[in-house]
Coordinates of C-alpha atoms in Angstrom, one line a residue:
Chain B
X1 CA 118.8 130.7 100.0
X2 CA 118.0 127.2 100.5
X3 CA 114.8 125.9 99.7
X4 CA 115.1 122.7 101.3
X5 CA 117.4 121.2 103.5
X6 CA 117.8 117.5 104.7
X7 CA 120.3 117.1 107.5
X8 CA 121.0 113.2 108.8
X9 CA 117.9 111.7 107.6
X10 CA 117.9 108.1 109.0
X11 CA 114.6 105.8 108.7
X12 CA 114.0 102.0 108.5
X13 CA 111.3 99.9 107.5
X14 CA 110.3 97.0 110.2
X15 CA 113.8 97.5 111.7
X16 CA 115.6 97.2 108.2
X17 CA 117.4 100.5 107.7
X18 CA 116.9 101.9 104.5
X19 CA 118.4 105.5 104.9
X20 CA 121.2 106.8 107.1
X21 CA 122.9 109.9 107.7
X22 CA 121.7 111.7 104.7
X23 CA 122.7 115.5 103.9
X24 CA 121.1 117.4 101.1
X25 CA 120.3 120.7 100.3
X26 CA 118.8 122.1 97.4
X27 CA 118.6 126.2 96.4
X28 CA 115.7 128.5 95.5
X29 CA 115.1 127.4 91.7
X30 CA 117.8 125.0 91.7
X31 CA 116.8 121.5 90.4
X32 CA 118.8 118.6 91.8
X33 CA 118.5 115.1 90.1
X34 CA 118.9 112.4 92.7
X35 CA 120.5 109.2 91.2
X36 CA 121.1 106.2 92.7
X37 CA 121.0 102.1 91.9
X38 CA 117.5 100.6 92.6
X39 CA 116.2 99.9 96.3
X40 CA 119.1 102.6 97.4
X41 CA 116.3 104.4 99.5
X42 CA 115.5 107.4 96.9
X43 CA 112.0 107.1 96.9
X44 CA 111.7 106.9 100.7
X45 CA 114.0 110.0 101.1
X46 CA 111.7 112.2 98.6
X47 CA 108.5 111.0 100.7
X48 CA 110.6 112.0 104.1
X49 CA 111.0 115.7 102.3
X50 CA 107.6 115.8 101.0
X51 CA 106.1 114.9 104.6
X52 CA 104.3 111.9 103.5
X53 CA 106.8 109.8 105.7
X54 CA 108.1 110.5 109.0
X55 CA 111.8 110.0 109.1
X56 CA 112.9 108.1 112.5
X57 CA 116.2 110.5 112.4
X58 CA 117.4 113.6 111.2
X59 CA 115.7 116.9 110.4
X60 CA 113.7 118.6 107.3
X61 CA 114.0 122.1 106.8
X62 CA 111.7 123.6 104.6
X63 CA 112.7 127.2 103.1
X64 CA 109.7 127.6 100.4
X65 CA 106.2 128.2 100.6
X66 CA 104.4 125.4 98.8
X67 CA 105.4 122.3 97.4
X68 CA 103.8 120.1 94.8
X69 CA 104.6 116.4 93.9
X70 CA 104.5 114.2 90.8
X71 CA 105.0 110.4 91.7
X72 CA 105.6 107.6 89.6
X73 CA 102.3 106.4 89.0
X74 CA 99.5 109.3 88.2
X75 CA 97.7 108.5 91.4
X76 CA 94.6 110.4 89.7
X77 CA 91.4 109.7 91.6
X78 CA 89.4 107.5 89.2
X79 CA 86.0 108.9 90.2
X80 CA 87.1 112.8 89.5
X81 CA 87.4 114.0 85.8
X82 CA 90.8 115.6 85.0
X83 CA 89.6 118.8 85.6
X84 CA 88.5 117.7 88.9
X85 CA 92.1 116.0 89.8
X86 CA 93.9 119.1 88.6
X87 CA 92.3 121.2 91.0
X88 CA 92.6 119.0 93.8
X89 CA 95.6 121.1 95.7
X90 CA 93.2 123.9 95.1
X91 CA 90.5 122.2 96.7
X92 CA 92.6 121.1 99.6
X93 CA 93.3 125.0 99.9
X94 CA 90.0 125.6 100.1
X95 CA 89.6 128.0 97.0
X96 CA 86.3 128.7 95.5
X97 CA 85.2 126.4 92.9
X98 CA 85.0 128.8 90.1
X99 CA 88.6 130.2 90.5
X100 CA 89.4 126.5 90.8
X101 CA 87.6 125.7 87.2
X102 CA 89.7 129.0 86.3
X103 CA 92.9 127.8 87.3
X104 CA 92.7 124.3 86.6
X105 CA 91.8 125.2 83.2
X106 CA 94.8 127.7 82.8
X107 CA 97.3 125.1 83.9
X108 CA 95.7 122.3 81.9
X109 CA 96.5 124.8 78.7
X110 CA 100.1 124.7 80.0
X111 CA 100.8 121.7 79.7
X112 CA 98.9 121.1 76.6
X113 CA 96.0 119.4 77.6
X114 CA 93.2 120.3 75.3
X115 CA 89.9 121.8 77.1
X116 CA 87.5 118.5 76.1
X117 CA 90.1 116.3 77.9
X118 CA 89.6 118.3 81.1
X119 CA 85.9 116.3 81.1
X120 CA 87.4 112.8 80.7
X121 CA 88.0 110.6 83.9
X122 CA 91.5 108.9 83.8
X123 CA 90.8 105.8 82.7
X124 CA 89.7 107.2 79.3
X125 CA 93.0 109.3 79.0
X126 CA 96.4 107.1 77.6
X127 CA 99.5 107.0 80.0
X128 CA 101.2 110.2 78.8
X129 CA 98.2 112.2 79.3
X130 CA 97.8 110.9 82.6
X131 CA 101.0 111.9 83.9
X132 CA 100.3 115.2 82.6
X133 CA 97.4 115.7 84.5
X134 CA 99.4 114.4 87.4
X135 CA 102.1 117.3 86.5
X136 CA 99.6 119.9 86.1
X137 CA 98.1 119.0 89.4
X138 CA 101.7 119.5 90.8
X139 CA 101.9 122.9 89.6
X140 CA 98.2 124.1 90.2
X141 CA 98.4 125.6 93.4
X142 CA 101.6 127.3 92.1
X143 CA 104.2 126.1 93.8
X144 CA 107.9 127.1 94.3
X145 CA 109.1 123.8 94.9
X146 CA 107.9 120.6 93.4
X147 CA 109.1 116.8 94.1
X148 CA 109.4 114.4 91.2
X149 CA 109.9 110.8 92.4
X150 CA 110.9 109.1 89.1
X151 CA 107.7 110.6 87.2
X152 CA 108.4 109.1 83.7
X153 CA 110.1 105.7 84.3
X154 CA 106.9 103.9 82.7
X155 CA 106.7 106.2 79.7
X156 CA 108.3 105.3 76.7
X157 CA 111.2 107.1 75.6
X158 CA 109.5 110.0 73.3
X159 CA 106.9 110.5 75.7
X160 CA 109.6 110.6 78.3
X161 CA 111.5 113.3 76.2
X162 CA 108.5 115.3 75.7
X163 CA 107.6 115.4 79.4
X164 CA 111.1 116.3 80.5
X165 CA 111.1 119.2 78.2
X166 CA 107.5 120.4 79.7
X167 CA 108.9 120.2 83.1
X168 CA 112.3 122.3 82.1
X169 CA 110.5 124.8 80.7
X170 CA 107.5 125.2 83.5
X171 CA 110.5 125.5 86.0
X172 CA 112.0 128.2 83.8
X173 CA 108.9 129.8 84.0
X174 CA 107.5 129.3 87.4
X175 CA 111.1 129.6 88.4
X176 CA 110.3 126.6 91.2
X177 CA 113.0 124.6 92.8
X178 CA 112.9 120.7 92.3
X179 CA 114.1 117.2 93.8
X180 CA 114.0 114.9 91.1
X181 CA 114.5 111.4 91.5
X182 CA 115.3 109.0 88.6
X183 CA 117.7 106.3 87.8
X184 CA 117.7 107.4 84.6
X185 CA 121.4 109.6 83.9
X186 CA 120.1 110.8 80.6
X187 CA 117.2 112.0 82.3
X188 CA 119.2 113.5 85.4
X189 CA 121.6 115.2 83.1
X190 CA 118.7 117.1 80.9
X191 CA 116.6 118.1 83.7
X192 CA 118.8 119.1 86.5
X193 CA 121.5 121.9 87.3
X194 CA 123.3 119.0 89.9
X195 CA 123.1 115.5 90.2
X196 CA 123.4 114.0 93.4
X197 CA 124.1 110.4 94.0
X198 CA 123.3 108.3 96.5
X199 CA 124.9 105.4 98.2
X200 CA 123.7 101.6 97.3
X201 CA 122.5 100.7 100.4
X202 CA 121.4 104.4 101.4
X203 CA 124.4 105.3 103.6
X204 CA 124.3 109.0 102.9
X205 CA 125.4 110.6 99.6
X206 CA 128.2 109.8 97.6
X207 CA 128.8 112.7 96.2
X208 CA 127.5 114.9 93.6
X209 CA 128.2 116.9 89.9
X210 CA 127.4 120.2 89.0
X211 CA 126.6 120.0 85.3
X212 CA 127.5 122.8 82.6
X213 CA 125.2 124.9 81.4
X214 CA 121.2 125.1 82.2
X215 CA 118.5 122.7 81.9
X216 CA 117.0 123.2 78.5
X217 CA 119.9 124.8 76.9
X218 CA 122.1 122.0 76.5
X219 CA 122.5 120.1 72.9
X220 CA 121.7 116.8 72.8
X221 CA 125.3 115.7 71.8
X222 CA 126.6 117.3 75.3
X223 CA 124.0 115.5 77.5
X224 CA 125.1 112.4 75.8
X225 CA 128.9 113.3 76.1
X226 CA 128.4 114.0 79.7
X227 CA 126.4 111.1 80.4
X228 CA 129.1 108.9 78.7
X229 CA 131.9 110.5 80.4
X230 CA 130.4 109.8 84.1
X231 CA 129.6 106.5 83.4
X232 CA 133.2 105.8 82.1
X233 CA 135.4 107.9 84.3
X234 CA 133.9 109.3 87.2
X235 CA 134.0 106.6 90.0
X236 CA 131.2 108.4 91.5
X237 CA 128.4 106.7 89.1
X238 CA 130.2 103.4 89.2
X239 CA 127.4 101.6 90.9
X240 CA 124.5 103.8 89.6
X241 CA 123.3 101.0 87.2
X242 CA 124.0 98.0 89.8
X243 CA 120.7 96.4 90.2
X244 CA 119.9 93.1 92.5
X245 CA 116.6 92.6 91.3
X246 CA 116.6 89.8 93.8
X247 CA 116.7 92.1 96.8
X248 CA 113.2 92.9 98.1
X249 CA 112.3 96.5 97.5
Chain M
X1 CA 76.4 127.7 78.1
X2 CA 77.5 124.5 75.8
X3 CA 79.0 122.8 78.8
X4 CA 76.3 123.0 80.4
X5 CA 74.5 121.5 77.7
X6 CA 76.3 118.5 77.0
X7 CA 76.1 117.8 80.9
X8 CA 72.6 118.0 80.9
X9 CA 72.3 115.9 77.7
X10 CA 74.6 113.0 79.4
X11 CA 72.3 113.2 82.1
X12 CA 69.2 112.8 80.3
X13 CA 70.8 110.1 78.3
X14 CA 71.6 108.0 81.3
X15 CA 68.4 108.4 82.5
X16 CA 67.0 107.7 79.6
X17 CA 69.1 104.2 79.2
X18 CA 68.2 103.6 83.1
X19 CA 64.5 103.8 82.2
X20 CA 65.1 101.6 79.2
X21 CA 66.7 98.9 81.2
X22 CA 63.6 98.4 82.9
X23 CA 62.2 96.2 80.1
X24 CA 64.2 93.7 81.1
X25 CA 63.2 93.7 84.2
X26 CA 59.5 93.6 83.2
X27 CA 60.3 90.7 81.0
X28 CA 61.7 88.9 83.9
X29 CA 58.8 89.8 86.0
X30 CA 56.5 88.2 83.3
X31 CA 58.4 85.1 83.1
X32 CA 58.1 84.7 86.8
X33 CA 54.4 85.4 86.6
X34 CA 53.9 82.6 83.7
X35 CA 56.1 80.0 86.0
X36 CA 53.4 81.4 88.6
X37 CA 50.7 80.4 86.2
X38 CA 52.2 77.2 85.5
X39 CA 52.1 76.6 89.1
X40 CA 48.7 77.3 89.8
X41 CA 47.0 75.5 86.7
X42 CA 49.1 72.2 88.6
X43 CA 48.0 72.8 92.0
X44 CA 44.7 74.8 91.6
X45 CA 43.3 78.0 93.2
X46 CA 43.6 76.9 96.6
X47 CA 47.0 76.3 97.4
X48 CA 48.2 78.9 94.4
X49 CA 46.0 81.5 93.2
X50 CA 46.8 82.7 90.1
X51 CA 48.8 85.9 89.7
X52 CA 45.6 87.9 87.9
X53 CA 43.9 86.7 91.5
X54 CA 46.2 88.1 93.1
X55 CA 47.0 91.4 91.3
X56 CA 42.8 91.5 91.7
X57 CA 43.2 91.3 95.4
X58 CA 46.1 93.8 95.2
X59 CA 43.7 96.4 93.4
X60 CA 41.0 95.6 96.0
X61 CA 43.3 96.1 98.9
X62 CA 44.6 99.6 97.4
X63 CA 41.1 100.7 96.8
X64 CA 40.9 100.8 100.7
X65 CA 42.6 103.6 102.8
X66 CA 43.3 101.9 105.6
X67 CA 45.3 99.3 103.7
X68 CA 47.8 102.3 102.7
X69 CA 48.0 103.3 106.0
X70 CA 49.1 99.2 106.5
X71 CA 51.4 99.8 104.1
X72 CA 52.8 102.6 105.3
X73 CA 53.3 101.5 108.8
X74 CA 55.5 98.8 107.6
X75 CA 57.4 100.8 105.1
X76 CA 58.1 103.7 107.7
X77 CA 59.3 100.7 110.2
X78 CA 61.5 99.3 107.5
X79 CA 63.3 102.7 106.5
X80 CA 63.5 103.7 110.1
X81 CA 65.2 100.8 110.7
X82 CA 67.5 100.7 107.4
X83 CA 68.4 104.3 108.1
X84 CA 69.5 103.2 111.7
X85 CA 71.7 100.1 110.4
X86 CA 72.7 102.1 107.8
X87 CA 73.9 105.1 109.7
X88 CA 75.3 103.0 112.6
X89 CA 76.6 100.2 110.6
X90 CA 78.7 102.3 108.3
X91 CA 79.8 104.8 111.2
X92 CA 81.1 101.7 113.3
X93 CA 82.3 100.4 109.8
X94 CA 84.6 103.2 109.0
X95 CA 86.1 103.0 113.0
X96 CA 86.7 99.8 112.5
X97 CA 88.4 99.6 109.1
X98 CA 90.5 102.5 110.3
X99 CA 91.7 100.5 113.6
X100 CA 93.3 97.1 113.0
X101 CA 92.6 96.0 116.4
X102 CA 89.0 97.0 116.4
X103 CA 88.1 95.1 113.0
X104 CA 90.3 91.9 114.6
X105 CA 87.4 92.5 117.5
X106 CA 84.4 93.0 115.7
X107 CA 84.6 90.6 112.6
X108 CA 83.4 87.5 115.4
X109 CA 81.0 89.5 116.7
X110 CA 79.8 90.0 113.1
X111 CA 79.8 86.5 112.5
X112 CA 77.9 85.9 115.7
X113 CA 75.4 88.4 115.0
X114 CA 74.8 87.0 111.3
X115 CA 74.6 83.9 112.9
X116 CA 71.7 84.7 114.8
X117 CA 68.7 84.0 113.0
X118 CA 66.4 87.2 112.5
X119 CA 63.4 85.0 114.1
X120 CA 65.5 84.9 117.7
X121 CA 65.7 88.6 117.5
X122 CA 62.4 89.0 117.2
X123 CA 61.8 86.9 119.8
X124 CA 64.0 89.1 122.4
X125 CA 62.4 92.2 121.2
X126 CA 59.1 91.2 121.9
X127 CA 60.2 90.4 125.2
X128 CA 62.0 93.7 125.4
X129 CA 59.6 96.1 123.9
X130 CA 56.5 94.5 123.6
X131 CA 54.3 94.7 120.3
X132 CA 55.4 98.0 119.5
X133 CA 57.0 99.9 116.9
X134 CA 60.2 100.0 118.7
X135 CA 60.2 96.2 118.4
X136 CA 60.2 96.1 114.9
X137 CA 62.6 98.9 114.3
X138 CA 65.3 97.3 116.8
X139 CA 64.9 93.8 115.1
X140 CA 65.5 95.1 111.8
X141 CA 68.5 97.3 112.7
X142 CA 70.3 94.4 114.2
X143 CA 69.5 92.3 111.3
X144 CA 70.6 94.5 108.7
X145 CA 73.3 96.1 110.1
X146 CA 76.2 93.9 109.7
X147 CA 76.1 94.0 105.8
X148 CA 76.6 97.7 105.8
X149 CA 79.5 97.4 108.7
X150 CA 81.2 94.8 106.8
X151 CA 80.9 97.1 103.5
X152 CA 82.2 100.2 104.9
X153 CA 85.0 98.4 106.9
X154 CA 86.1 96.8 103.8
X155 CA 85.9 100.1 101.7
X156 CA 88.2 101.7 104.3
X157 CA 90.3 98.8 104.4
X158 CA 90.8 98.6 100.8
X159 CA 91.3 102.5 99.7
X160 CA 94.4 103.2 97.4
X161 CA 97.1 104.0 99.9
X162 CA 98.5 105.8 96.6
X163 CA 95.9 108.2 96.7
X164 CA 96.5 108.9 100.4
X165 CA 100.0 109.5 99.9
X166 CA 99.3 111.8 97.1
X167 CA 97.0 114.0 99.6
X168 CA 99.4 113.9 102.3
X169 CA 102.0 115.2 100.0
X170 CA 99.8 118.0 98.9
X171 CA 99.3 118.9 102.9
X172 CA 95.8 117.0 103.3
X173 CA 95.4 116.3 107.0
X174 CA 93.3 113.1 108.3
X175 CA 89.9 114.5 107.8
X176 CA 90.4 115.9 104.4
X177 CA 92.1 112.7 103.4
X178 CA 88.7 111.0 104.8
X179 CA 86.4 113.4 103.1
X180 CA 87.7 113.9 99.7
X181 CA 89.0 110.4 99.3
X182 CA 88.2 107.5 101.4
X183 CA 84.5 108.6 101.7
X184 CA 84.1 108.3 97.8
X185 CA 85.8 104.7 97.8
X186 CA 83.5 103.6 101.1
X187 CA 80.3 104.6 98.8
X188 CA 81.0 101.9 96.1
X189 CA 81.8 99.1 98.8
X190 CA 78.7 100.8 101.1
X191 CA 75.8 101.2 98.4
X192 CA 75.8 97.1 97.6
X193 CA 75.8 96.3 101.2
X194 CA 73.0 98.7 101.6
X195 CA 70.7 97.5 98.7
X196 CA 70.8 93.9 100.4
X197 CA 70.4 95.7 103.9
X198 CA 67.3 97.4 102.7
X199 CA 65.9 93.9 101.3
X200 CA 66.6 92.3 104.6
X201 CA 65.1 95.3 106.6
X202 CA 61.6 94.8 104.4
X203 CA 61.8 91.1 105.2
X204 CA 62.5 91.3 108.9
X205 CA 60.0 94.1 109.3
X206 CA 57.0 91.7 107.7
X207 CA 58.2 88.4 109.5
X208 CA 58.2 90.6 113.0
X209 CA 54.8 91.9 112.4
X210 CA 53.5 88.8 111.5
X211 CA 55.0 87.2 114.5
X212 CA 54.1 90.1 117.2
X213 CA 50.5 90.8 115.2
X214 CA 51.8 94.5 115.5
X215 CA 49.7 95.5 112.5
X216 CA 51.2 96.9 109.0
X217 CA 51.9 94.2 105.9
X218 CA 52.4 91.6 108.5
X219 CA 49.5 92.0 110.4
X220 CA 47.4 91.9 107.3
X221 CA 49.2 88.5 106.6
X222 CA 48.5 87.0 109.7
X223 CA 44.9 88.0 109.1
X224 CA 44.7 86.4 105.8
X225 CA 46.2 83.1 107.0
X226 CA 43.8 83.1 109.8
X227 CA 40.9 83.4 107.2
X228 CA 42.6 80.9 105.3
X229 CA 42.5 83.7 102.2
X230 CA 45.2 82.8 99.7
X231 CA 45.2 85.4 97.5
X232 CA 45.0 88.0 100.0
X233 CA 48.0 86.9 101.5
X234 CA 49.9 86.4 98.0
X235 CA 48.6 90.5 97.4
X236 CA 50.1 91.6 100.9
X237 CA 53.3 89.6 99.8
X238 CA 53.2 91.2 96.4
X239 CA 52.5 95.0 98.0
X240 CA 55.7 94.3 100.2
X241 CA 57.8 93.3 97.3
X242 CA 56.4 96.5 95.3
X243 CA 57.2 98.9 98.2
X244 CA 60.7 97.2 98.2
X245 CA 61.3 97.9 94.6
X246 CA 60.1 101.3 94.6
X247 CA 62.5 102.2 97.0
X248 CA 65.4 100.1 95.5
X249 CA 64.9 101.4 91.8
X250 CA 63.5 105.1 93.1
X251 CA 66.4 106.1 95.9
X252 CA 69.1 103.8 96.2
X253 CA 70.1 102.6 92.6
X254 CA 69.9 106.3 91.0
X255 CA 72.3 107.5 93.6
X256 CA 74.9 104.8 93.3
X257 CA 74.9 105.0 89.5
X258 CA 75.6 108.8 90.3
X259 CA 78.5 107.8 91.9
X260 CA 79.7 105.0 89.5
X261 CA 79.6 107.6 86.7
X262 CA 83.4 106.9 85.9
X263 CA 82.8 103.2 85.8
X264 CA 80.6 103.9 82.8
X265 CA 82.9 105.9 81.1
X266 CA 85.3 103.2 81.5
X267 CA 83.5 100.5 79.4
X268 CA 84.7 100.3 75.7
X269 CA 82.1 101.0 72.7
X270 CA 79.4 98.6 72.0
X271 CA 78.7 97.0 75.4
X272 CA 77.8 100.5 77.4
X273 CA 74.2 99.5 77.4

């Protein structure tokens, strides 16, 4: 069964084409990592899939019931406590205040947020904690699909690893599918079942690789060797680390 | 239960700090009175009555029930105008904030309205409505509206688009995005503007009353002027200022500080008070 199917997606900002003829399908319960060099249109594609951006061309077919999303920045409401932020999707779904509280607290425990943190405002939390709140918010409405838009790029290595583990275990437990945008191949190989690689200028996908084993059960050594193998021998990943920082985003 | 207790103690603590901060306000008022007293001693009681004489005049005025009604008349007119200005200004500002074309059209209009002195509006409103309540309220509304309008429009224009996208990703339509995100952001911009609007409302109401002789505090002032009773004039000014302070600190500021609770939390230890 397909949870998400993108066909022939094309988009342009002010006449500048950023995406063209992108086709991608994600199965139910499958985690697909979408990699590509900076500025290749990964973020635009995930925004299109999540319904934030209306594509100029193409079709988005949705086979899941509900989705959540984690952004690169936490995007928390600064005036609301961590608890209210986590419960925001439930508020949008018009769930009663008392149930919202209970569910937000349950999911917070899941992502290792202490009860006393829940009464704090985002500004009182560290960067890692804020991103934990953002993950809890994405999972609060018990989605069967989650979009991750480079969620851990701004975090340090140790924190990144812990939050990746958090996502992997949450995905296994809640059995949600996910589209995980990243430009970090290690991250992609750790969390995903399959890696899709985008063309450097958003002209569709250039290919994909299914990663051996299942996320969370791969030894670090295997992850390193897989990534090293991709970068050294696989033509598909040749352009992934190419960055032209002078190009406008 | 413990959570409720913590919330209550937090609230009492904040209310206490708010009240405690009035000491500095009192200090400022007494400093002002000291300067006033110096002026009184330099120029004599006819030009500038002493603060004590003015306070005595206030007490004397406060002794008569009719004067309370007079003060209430002005307060009612000012608040009516303020409410109309706040409502119309904020609504128009929100609409203009969402529409780039509307804001482009509205900005020169706002400059125009701000450029017309309130005294001109008073004259126009006197011609349109005569010396009535409606004339004062109209003048107050027109003079006070631009600040609320600009505050609301700025609030909408500077809202966090990232949060908007987040809400959209979680399935929020335009109305839900407005009611859950934009309203909070706009409130932070509108409240300082409302404080300004409120001050304008009282000033313009008194001015309109003085000019049109339509009762209220302004009427009292006009009478004091024709009797050359400077301490009574001073007393009416004090009453107008006291009414403004009562509304601002009893109503507008507490709401604002409730909305800005999170900013308080953001302050580092040691500079909380």
